[in-house]
Amino acid sequence: MDAAGIDRVLGIETSCDETAAAVVDGGSVIVSSVVSSQIDLHARYGGVVPELAGRAHVELLTPVLAEALALAGSDPTGAGIDAVAVTIGPGLVGSLLVGVAEAKALALSWGVPLIGVNHLEAHLFASLLEQPDLGWPLVVLLVSGGHTLLIEVAEPGRYRLLGGTIDDAAGEAFDKVARFLGLGYPGGPAIDRVADQGDPTAFSFPRSLPGTYDFSFSGLKTSVVNTVRKRPDAETADVAASFRQAVVDVLVTRARRAAADVGAAALCLAGGVAANALLRRRIEEVCAQDGIGAFVPSRALCTDNAAMVAAAGWWRLHHGEGSPMTLGVDPSLSLATTG
Ligand code: KG4
Ligand code: ZN
């Protein structure tokens, strides 16, 4: 496929509970980016309900797409759009299918190439959108509701998985502990807010798997539950602050060691948990101490969006790839590592 003429890419993201569409020029300039969050829909269940998410994507995708196209000076005929990129996994199967079906229909009717994108790779490209000249190699800490991964990026497209969670993802741990503390959903922002009022040294929660690149949050979660049961008078703010401190300590210690071990030029955060105020602050502090670059994307690019999908799709198309109209979804897609 000749990718030389591919400049303006429409991205579509429906892997979890955000319905998003964006138009990106040349793989790096965001022309429009529209995100419709389903947080209110899932809040009363304390987590994402897959069946509801799928149905909401069906309802929301058409208006979200129309807005992203209009803001980019295009229209439903796809004027000026050179390709369509869509998330094919990992994610919720019913939600992914909504985006992929729409992307195929648009690519076919507009007569433009289609490219399926790995959601995890898209999160890495979110950083490049804001900081195109990040140095290599990079260590990326990708922390979201579904993933906790430590990845070495030798350059775009060349990844090595250094470690990951053996149980809950970091965001999942925030969500579960917040639910237990009665702080609502999503848990990360709620704990972040309350923790600012608490004492992070009030309780000493466990930091699991020291000395590895892997993560485990289930022991920490159990420890919070046991502590609160034993001490019902404990201030919620102190519990939240001590919990946040434990999670951030573990994330920062691992990421810092990984960066030193691979001789990284910079350490980069990605994924929804990268919106955490303490994590952002601590990463910047340790990188300054170690004399390496720190890159902390804006909150809008940390959480799920379609600009990162368009950017990753543009890059893949310009590396000779393209997807057939038989493109399917893969709910458990992993990041292709190249060693
Ligand atoms: O990347 P994302 O938007 O969706 C997934 O692909 O999972 O991440 C959502 C996750 C949720 O678990 C949410 O609680 C967490 O990111 N999160 C936070 C913060 N903001 C969102 N976790 C900790 N601190 C925050 N400020
Ligand atoms: Zn995500």
GROMACS .gro file of C-alpha atoms and ligand atoms in nm:
model
  366
    1MET     CA    1   0.000   0.000   0.000
    2ASP     CA    2   0.127   0.348  -0.083
    3ALA     CA    3   0.106   0.547   0.239
    4ALA     CA    4   0.277   0.859   0.103
    5GLY     CA    5  -0.055   1.036   0.049
    6ILE     CA    6  -0.194   0.948   0.388
    7ASP     CA    7  -0.193   1.257   0.602
    8ARG     CA    8  -0.523   1.305   0.780
    9VAL     CA    9  -0.641   1.005   0.983
   10LEU     CA   10  -0.975   0.958   1.159
   11GLY     CA   11  -0.933   0.759   1.482
   12ILE     CA   12  -1.210   0.566   1.659
   13GLU     CA   13  -1.187   0.435   2.016
   14THR     CA   14  -1.457   0.225   2.185
   15SER     CA   15  -1.261  -0.036   2.382
   16CYS     CA   16  -1.404   0.037   2.726
   17ASP     CA   17  -1.631   0.313   2.854
   18GLU     CA   18  -1.518   0.610   2.647
   19THR     CA   19  -1.669   0.667   2.304
   20ALA     CA   20  -1.413   0.874   2.115
   21ALA     CA   21  -1.333   1.002   1.767
   22ALA     CA   22  -1.050   1.229   1.655
   23VAL     CA   23  -0.880   1.362   1.345
   24VAL     CA   24  -0.500   1.384   1.348
   25ASP     CA   25  -0.275   1.530   1.078
   26GLY     CA   26   0.061   1.376   0.990
   27GLY     CA   27   0.048   1.146   1.294
   28SER     CA   28   0.112   1.432   1.534
   29VAL     CA   29  -0.121   1.731   1.505
   30ILE     CA   30  -0.458   1.693   1.675
   31VAL     CA   31  -0.716   1.866   1.456
   32SER     CA   32  -1.016   1.750   1.658
   33SER     CA   33  -1.068   1.513   1.949
   34VAL     CA   34  -1.406   1.432   2.099
   35VAL     CA   35  -1.450   1.202   2.401
   36SER     CA   36  -1.786   1.106   2.545
   37SER     CA   37  -1.743   0.936   2.879
   38GLN     CA   38  -1.996   0.687   3.011
   39ILE     CA   39  -1.887   0.742   3.372
   40ASP     CA   40  -2.236   0.850   3.487
   41LEU     CA   41  -2.392   0.543   3.327
   42HIS     CA   42  -2.167   0.299   3.515
   43ALA     CA   43  -2.121   0.493   3.841
   44ARG     CA   44  -2.416   0.340   4.025
   45TYR     CA   45  -2.281  -0.010   3.956
   46GLY     CA   46  -1.933   0.084   4.085
   47GLY     CA   47  -1.764  -0.032   3.764
   48VAL     CA   48  -1.807  -0.072   3.390
   49VAL     CA   49  -2.099  -0.299   3.293
   50PRO     CA   50  -1.996  -0.449   2.956
   51GLU     CA   51  -2.348  -0.491   2.818
   52LEU     CA   52  -2.440  -0.130   2.899
   53ALA     CA   53  -2.109  -0.005   2.757
   54GLY     CA   54  -2.169  -0.179   2.424
   55ARG     CA   55  -2.518  -0.035   2.389
   56ALA     CA   56  -2.403   0.314   2.486
   57HIS     CA   57  -2.129   0.304   2.220
   58VAL     CA   58  -2.396   0.225   1.958
   59GLU     CA   59  -2.591   0.535   2.063
   60LEU     CA   60  -2.298   0.771   2.114
   61LEU     CA   61  -2.062   0.686   1.829
   62THR     CA   62  -2.262   0.853   1.551
   63PRO     CA   63  -2.288   1.196   1.722
   64VAL     CA   64  -1.929   1.177   1.849
   65LEU     CA   65  -1.803   1.100   1.497
   66ALA     CA   66  -2.014   1.377   1.345
   67GLU     CA   67  -1.869   1.627   1.591
   68ALA     CA   68  -1.508   1.516   1.540
   69LEU     CA   69  -1.550   1.539   1.161
   70ALA     CA   70  -1.723   1.878   1.176
   71LEU     CA   71  -1.457   2.024   1.409
   72ALA     CA   72  -1.195   1.909   1.158
   73GLY     CA   73  -1.376   2.087   0.874
   74SER     CA   74  -1.492   1.756   0.726
   75ASP     CA   75  -1.839   1.605   0.700
   76PRO     CA   76  -2.015   1.266   0.687
   77THR     CA   77  -1.876   1.210   0.336
   78GLY     CA   78  -1.530   1.204   0.494
   79ALA     CA   79  -1.401   1.497   0.287
   80GLY     CA   80  -1.026   1.532   0.339
   81ILE     CA   81  -0.990   1.214   0.548
   82ASP     CA   82  -0.719   0.983   0.411
   83ALA     CA   83  -0.758   0.678   0.636
   84VAL     CA   84  -0.956   0.532   0.927
   85ALA     CA   85  -0.785   0.387   1.237
   86VAL     CA   86  -0.973   0.191   1.501
   87THR     CA   87  -0.892   0.013   1.827
   88ILE     CA   88  -0.922  -0.366   1.785
   89GLY     CA   89  -0.814  -0.467   2.140
   90PRO     CA   90  -0.755  -0.524   2.420
   91GLY     CA   91  -1.093  -0.432   2.561
   92LEU     CA   92  -1.454  -0.539   2.596
   93VAL     CA   93  -1.558  -0.749   2.298
   94GLY     CA   94  -1.902  -0.593   2.251
   95SER     CA   95  -1.760  -0.242   2.276
   96LEU     CA   96  -1.469  -0.309   2.038
   97LEU     CA   97  -1.708  -0.453   1.779
   98VAL     CA   98  -1.910  -0.131   1.766
   99GLY     CA   99  -1.603   0.075   1.675
  100VAL     CA  100  -1.464  -0.176   1.427
  101ALA     CA  101  -1.796  -0.216   1.245
  102GLU     CA  102  -1.827   0.162   1.210
  103ALA     CA  103  -1.464   0.202   1.098
  104LYS     CA  104  -1.509  -0.061   0.827
  105ALA     CA  105  -1.829   0.100   0.701
  106LEU     CA  106  -1.662   0.442   0.681
  107ALA     CA  107  -1.340   0.318   0.517
  108LEU     CA  108  -1.540   0.121   0.262
  109SER     CA  109  -1.781   0.400   0.174
  110TRP     CA  110  -1.510   0.670   0.165
  111GLY     CA  111  -1.271   0.444  -0.030
  112VAL     CA  112  -0.980   0.496   0.214
  113PRO     CA  113  -0.745   0.251   0.394
  114LEU     CA  114  -0.842   0.091   0.723
  115ILE     CA  115  -0.595   0.017   1.004
  116GLY     CA  116  -0.660  -0.177   1.323
  117VAL     CA  117  -0.474  -0.042   1.626
  118ASN     CA  118  -0.358  -0.201   1.953
  119HIS     CA  119  -0.501   0.008   2.240
  120LEU     CA  120  -0.181  -0.034   2.446
  121GLU     CA  121   0.038   0.090   2.161
  122ALA     CA  122  -0.205   0.380   2.118
  123HIS     CA  123  -0.144   0.482   2.482
  124LEU     CA  124   0.230   0.497   2.405
  125PHE     CA  125   0.162   0.718   2.104
  126ALA     CA  126  -0.039   0.956   2.326
  127SER     CA  127   0.291   1.069   2.475
  128LEU     CA  128   0.449   1.121   2.134
  129LEU     CA  129   0.160   1.347   2.035
  130GLU     CA  130   0.265   1.598   2.297
  131GLN     CA  131   0.639   1.535   2.296
  132PRO     CA  132   0.749   1.415   1.950
  133ASP     CA  133   1.120   1.440   2.037
  134LEU     CA  134   1.127   1.214   2.341
  135GLY     CA  135   1.469   1.051   2.364
  136TRP     CA  136   1.524   0.677   2.314
  137PRO     CA  137   1.520   0.431   2.472
  138LEU     CA  138   1.221   0.516   2.684
  139VAL     CA  139   1.069   0.335   2.977
  140VAL     CA  140   0.693   0.370   2.982
  141LEU     CA  141   0.479   0.300   3.285
  142LEU     CA  142   0.136   0.224   3.143
  143VAL     CA  143  -0.118   0.226   3.423
  144SER     CA  144  -0.490   0.213   3.355
  145GLY     CA  145  -0.808   0.045   3.473
  146GLY     CA  146  -0.719  -0.269   3.281
  147HIS     CA  147  -0.339  -0.265   3.263
  148THR     CA  148  -0.024  -0.212   3.464
  149LEU     CA  149   0.277  -0.257   3.239
  150LEU     CA  150   0.638  -0.150   3.244
  151ILE     CA  151   0.763  -0.132   2.887
  152GLU     CA  152   1.097  -0.051   2.728
  153VAL     CA  153   1.050   0.134   2.400
  154ALA     CA  154   1.371   0.117   2.197
  155GLU     CA  155   1.193   0.332   1.936
  156PRO     CA  156   0.832   0.347   1.813
  157GLY     CA  157   0.725  -0.006   1.720
  158ARG     CA  158   1.004  -0.181   1.915
  159TYR     CA  159   0.880  -0.281   2.256
  160ARG     CA  160   1.004  -0.507   2.534
  161LEU     CA  161   0.779  -0.598   2.821
  162LEU     CA  162   0.972  -0.560   3.146
  163GLY     CA  163   0.696  -0.638   3.395
  164GLY     CA  164   0.326  -0.634   3.467
  165THR     CA  165   0.066  -0.698   3.732
  166ILE     CA  166   0.002  -1.051   3.849
  167ASP     CA  167  -0.346  -0.964   3.978
  168ASP     CA  168  -0.533  -0.630   3.975
  169ALA     CA  169  -0.439  -0.340   3.752
  170ALA     CA  170  -0.342  -0.022   3.940
  171GLY     CA  171  -0.661   0.159   3.834
  172GLU     CA  172  -0.867  -0.141   3.936
  173ALA     CA  173  -0.707  -0.129   4.283
  174PHE     CA  174  -0.797   0.242   4.311
  175ASP     CA  175  -1.153   0.165   4.199
  176LYS     CA  176  -1.199  -0.128   4.441
  177VAL     CA  177  -1.053   0.050   4.744
  178ALA     CA  178  -1.258   0.363   4.668
  179ARG     CA  179  -1.572   0.152   4.649
  180PHE     CA  180  -1.487  -0.009   4.983
  181LEU     CA  181  -1.428   0.333   5.139
  182GLY     CA  182  -1.756   0.459   4.995
  183LEU     CA  183  -1.582   0.721   4.780
  184GLY     CA  184  -1.767   0.647   4.455
  185TYR     CA  185  -1.664   0.567   4.099
  186PRO     CA  186  -1.425   0.610   3.928
  187GLY     CA  187  -1.208   0.551   4.232
  188GLY     CA  188  -0.879   0.703   4.119
  189PRO     CA  189  -0.986   1.068   4.108
  190ALA     CA  190  -1.194   1.024   4.427
  191ILE     CA  191  -0.901   0.879   4.625
  192ASP     CA  192  -0.667   1.140   4.479
  193ARG     CA  193  -0.893   1.421   4.609
  194VAL     CA  194  -0.951   1.276   4.956
  195ALA     CA  195  -0.587   1.170   4.998
  196ASP     CA  196  -0.472   1.532   4.975
  197GLN     CA  197  -0.645   1.590   5.311
  198GLY     CA  198  -0.496   1.283   5.483
  199ASP     CA  199  -0.170   1.169   5.642
  200PRO     CA  200   0.017   0.930   5.409
  201THR     CA  201   0.216   0.788   5.702
  202ALA     CA  202  -0.092   0.706   5.914
  203PHE     CA  203  -0.093   0.342   5.804
  204SER     CA  204   0.186   0.126   5.670
  205PHE     CA  205   0.038  -0.081   5.388
  206PRO     CA  206   0.242  -0.358   5.217
  207ARG     CA  207   0.457  -0.300   4.907
  208SER     CA  208   0.453  -0.639   4.730
  209LEU     CA  209   0.712  -0.807   4.507
  210PRO     CA  210   1.011  -0.587   4.588
  211GLY     CA  211   1.313  -0.647   4.366
  212THR     CA  212   1.108  -0.743   4.059
  213TYR     CA  213   0.951  -0.551   3.773
  214ASP     CA  214   0.613  -0.704   3.851
  215PHE     CA  215   0.324  -0.564   4.049
  216SER     CA  216   0.063  -0.710   4.282
  217PHE     CA  217  -0.212  -0.502   4.438
  218SER     CA  218  -0.444  -0.764   4.587
  219GLY     CA  219  -0.250  -0.793   4.916
  220LEU     CA  220  -0.256  -0.417   4.952
  221LYS     CA  221  -0.629  -0.407   4.891
  222THR     CA  222  -0.688  -0.681   5.152
  223SER     CA  223  -0.469  -0.496   5.397
  224VAL     CA  224  -0.679  -0.179   5.354
  225VAL     CA  225  -0.998  -0.377   5.412
  226ASN     CA  226  -0.857  -0.552   5.723
  227THR     CA  227  -0.724  -0.226   5.866
  228VAL     CA  228  -1.056  -0.045   5.829
  229ARG     CA  229  -1.246  -0.341   5.980
  230LYS     CA  230  -1.014  -0.342   6.280
  231ARG     CA  231  -1.013   0.037   6.312
  232PRO     CA  232  -1.361   0.158   6.208
  233ASP     CA  233  -1.277   0.498   6.359
  234ALA     CA  234  -0.985   0.549   6.114
  235GLU     CA  235  -1.008   0.872   5.918
  236THR     CA  236  -1.097   0.788   5.555
  237ALA     CA  237  -0.857   1.059   5.436
  238ASP     CA  238  -0.568   0.894   5.622
  239VAL     CA  239  -0.652   0.551   5.479
  240ALA     CA  240  -0.681   0.698   5.127
  241ALA     CA  241  -0.354   0.891   5.163
  242SER     CA  242  -0.166   0.585   5.296
  243PHE     CA  243  -0.309   0.364   5.021
  244ARG     CA  244  -0.220   0.615   4.746
  245GLN     CA  245   0.129   0.645   4.893
  246ALA     CA  246   0.176   0.266   4.883
  247VAL     CA  247   0.059   0.234   4.521
  248VAL     CA  248   0.268   0.528   4.403
  249ASP     CA  249   0.578   0.408   4.592
  250VAL     CA  250   0.559   0.070   4.420
  251LEU     CA  251   0.497   0.218   4.074
  252VAL     CA  252   0.773   0.478   4.104
  253THR     CA  253   1.032   0.243   4.256
  254ARG     CA  254   0.987  -0.015   3.977
  255ALA     CA  255   0.981   0.242   3.698
  256ARG     CA  256   1.287   0.420   3.831
  257ARG     CA  257   1.486   0.097   3.859
  258ALA     CA  258   1.377  -0.011   3.510
  259ALA     CA  259   1.489   0.323   3.365
  260ALA     CA  260   1.830   0.288   3.531
  261ASP     CA  261   1.872  -0.076   3.423
  262VAL     CA  262   1.798  -0.013   3.055
  263GLY     CA  263   1.981   0.321   3.046
  264ALA     CA  264   1.664   0.505   2.948
  265ALA     CA  265   1.685   0.863   2.827
  266ALA     CA  266   1.343   0.930   2.977
  267LEU     CA  267   1.062   0.788   3.181
  268CYS     CA  268   0.712   0.833   3.056
  269LEU     CA  269   0.366   0.785   3.208
  270ALA     CA  270   0.062   0.661   3.017
  271GLY     CA  271  -0.292   0.545   3.093
  272GLY     CA  272  -0.569   0.676   3.318
  273VAL     CA  273  -0.381   0.635   3.648
  274ALA     CA  274  -0.115   0.872   3.510
  275ALA     CA  275  -0.367   1.143   3.602
  276ASN     CA  276  -0.281   1.075   3.968
  277ALA     CA  277  -0.142   1.391   4.126
  278LEU     CA  278   0.108   1.218   4.357
  279LEU     CA  279   0.232   0.982   4.084
  280ARG     CA  280   0.291   1.275   3.847
  281ARG     CA  281   0.479   1.469   4.113
  282ARG     CA  282   0.694   1.174   4.225
  283ILE     CA  283   0.792   1.072   3.870
  284GLU     CA  284   0.909   1.425   3.798
  285GLU     CA  285   1.107   1.434   4.124
  286VAL     CA  286   1.291   1.103   4.076
  287CYS     CA  287   1.371   1.174   3.711
  288ALA     CA  288   1.517   1.512   3.809
  289GLN     CA  289   1.729   1.337   4.076
  290ASP     CA  290   1.846   1.072   3.826
  291GLY     CA  291   1.916   1.325   3.550
  292ILE     CA  292   1.680   1.171   3.296
  293GLY     CA  293   1.380   1.317   3.116
  294ALA     CA  294   1.032   1.280   3.260
  295PHE     CA  295   0.728   1.292   3.048
  296VAL     CA  296   0.385   1.319   3.201
  297PRO     CA  297   0.115   1.365   2.936
  298SER     CA  298  -0.175   1.602   2.990
  299ARG     CA  299  -0.471   1.441   3.168
  300ALA     CA  300  -0.679   1.444   2.848
  301LEU     CA  301  -0.420   1.230   2.671
  302CYS     CA  302  -0.363   0.996   2.970
  303THR     CA  303  -0.720   0.870   2.967
  304ASP     CA  304  -0.877   0.693   2.671
  305ASN     CA  305  -0.910   0.907   2.359
  306ALA     CA  306  -0.910   0.859   1.983
  307ALA     CA  307  -0.627   1.100   1.895
  308MET     CA  308  -0.378   0.840   2.020
  309VAL     CA  309  -0.550   0.577   1.802
  310ALA     CA  310  -0.523   0.798   1.494
  311ALA     CA  311  -0.155   0.870   1.570
  312ALA     CA  312  -0.070   0.500   1.613
  313GLY     CA  313  -0.269   0.416   1.298
  314TRP     CA  314  -0.087   0.682   1.094
  315TRP     CA  315   0.247   0.540   1.208
  316ARG     CA  316   0.147   0.182   1.122
  317LEU     CA  317   0.017   0.285   0.778
  318HIS     CA  318   0.344   0.466   0.710
  319HIS     CA  319   0.527   0.144   0.800
  320GLY     CA  320   0.354  -0.045   0.523
  321GLU     CA  321   0.067  -0.190   0.720
  322GLY     CA  322  -0.304  -0.188   0.652
  323SER     CA  323  -0.603  -0.398   0.756
  324PRO     CA  324  -0.846  -0.595   0.540
  325MET     CA  325  -1.224  -0.553   0.550
  326THR     CA  326  -1.231  -0.885   0.738
  327LEU     CA  327  -1.060  -0.711   1.035
  328GLY     CA  328  -1.176  -0.861   1.366
  329VAL     CA  329  -1.138  -0.767   1.731
  330ASP     CA  330  -0.914  -0.930   1.994
  331PRO     CA  331  -1.032  -0.861   2.352
  332SER     CA  332  -0.705  -0.995   2.500
  333LEU     CA  333  -0.461  -0.851   2.248
  334SER     CA  334  -0.115  -0.797   2.401
  335LEU     CA  335   0.157  -0.558   2.299
  336ALA     CA  336   0.368  -0.726   2.030
  337THR     CA  337   0.715  -0.730   2.178
  338THR     CA  338   1.023  -0.738   1.965
  339GLY     CA  339   1.287  -0.823   2.225
  340KG4     O1  340  -0.690   0.457   3.069
  340KG4     P1  341  -0.826   0.468   3.131
  340KG4     O2  342  -0.907   0.593   3.103
  340KG4     O3  343  -0.918   0.350   3.089
  340KG4     C1  344  -0.870   0.219   3.075
  340KG4     O4  345  -0.823   0.184   2.964
  340KG4     O5  346  -0.874   0.150   3.180
  340KG4     O6  347  -0.807   0.449   3.290
  340KG4     C2  348  -0.914   0.450   3.380
  340KG4     C3  349  -0.859   0.420   3.519
  340KG4     C4  350  -0.967   0.401   3.626
  340KG4     O7  351  -0.939   0.283   3.699
  340KG4     C5  352  -0.952   0.525   3.714
  340KG4     O8  353  -0.986   0.503   3.851
  340KG4     C6  354  -0.805   0.556   3.699
  340KG4     O9  355  -0.775   0.529   3.563
  340KG4     N1  356  -0.774   0.695   3.732
  340KG4     C7  357  -0.697   0.733   3.836
  340KG4     C8  358  -0.701   0.874   3.838
  340KG4     N2  359  -0.780   0.918   3.737
  340KG4     C9  360  -0.825   0.806   3.672
  340KG4     N3  361  -0.627   0.659   3.923
  340KG4    C10  362  -0.559   0.726   4.018
  340KG4     N4  363  -0.558   0.861   4.030
  340KG4    C11  364  -0.628   0.938   3.944
  340KG4     N5  365  -0.628   1.071   3.957
  341ZN      ZN  366  -0.682   0.282   2.802
   0.00000   0.00000   0.00000
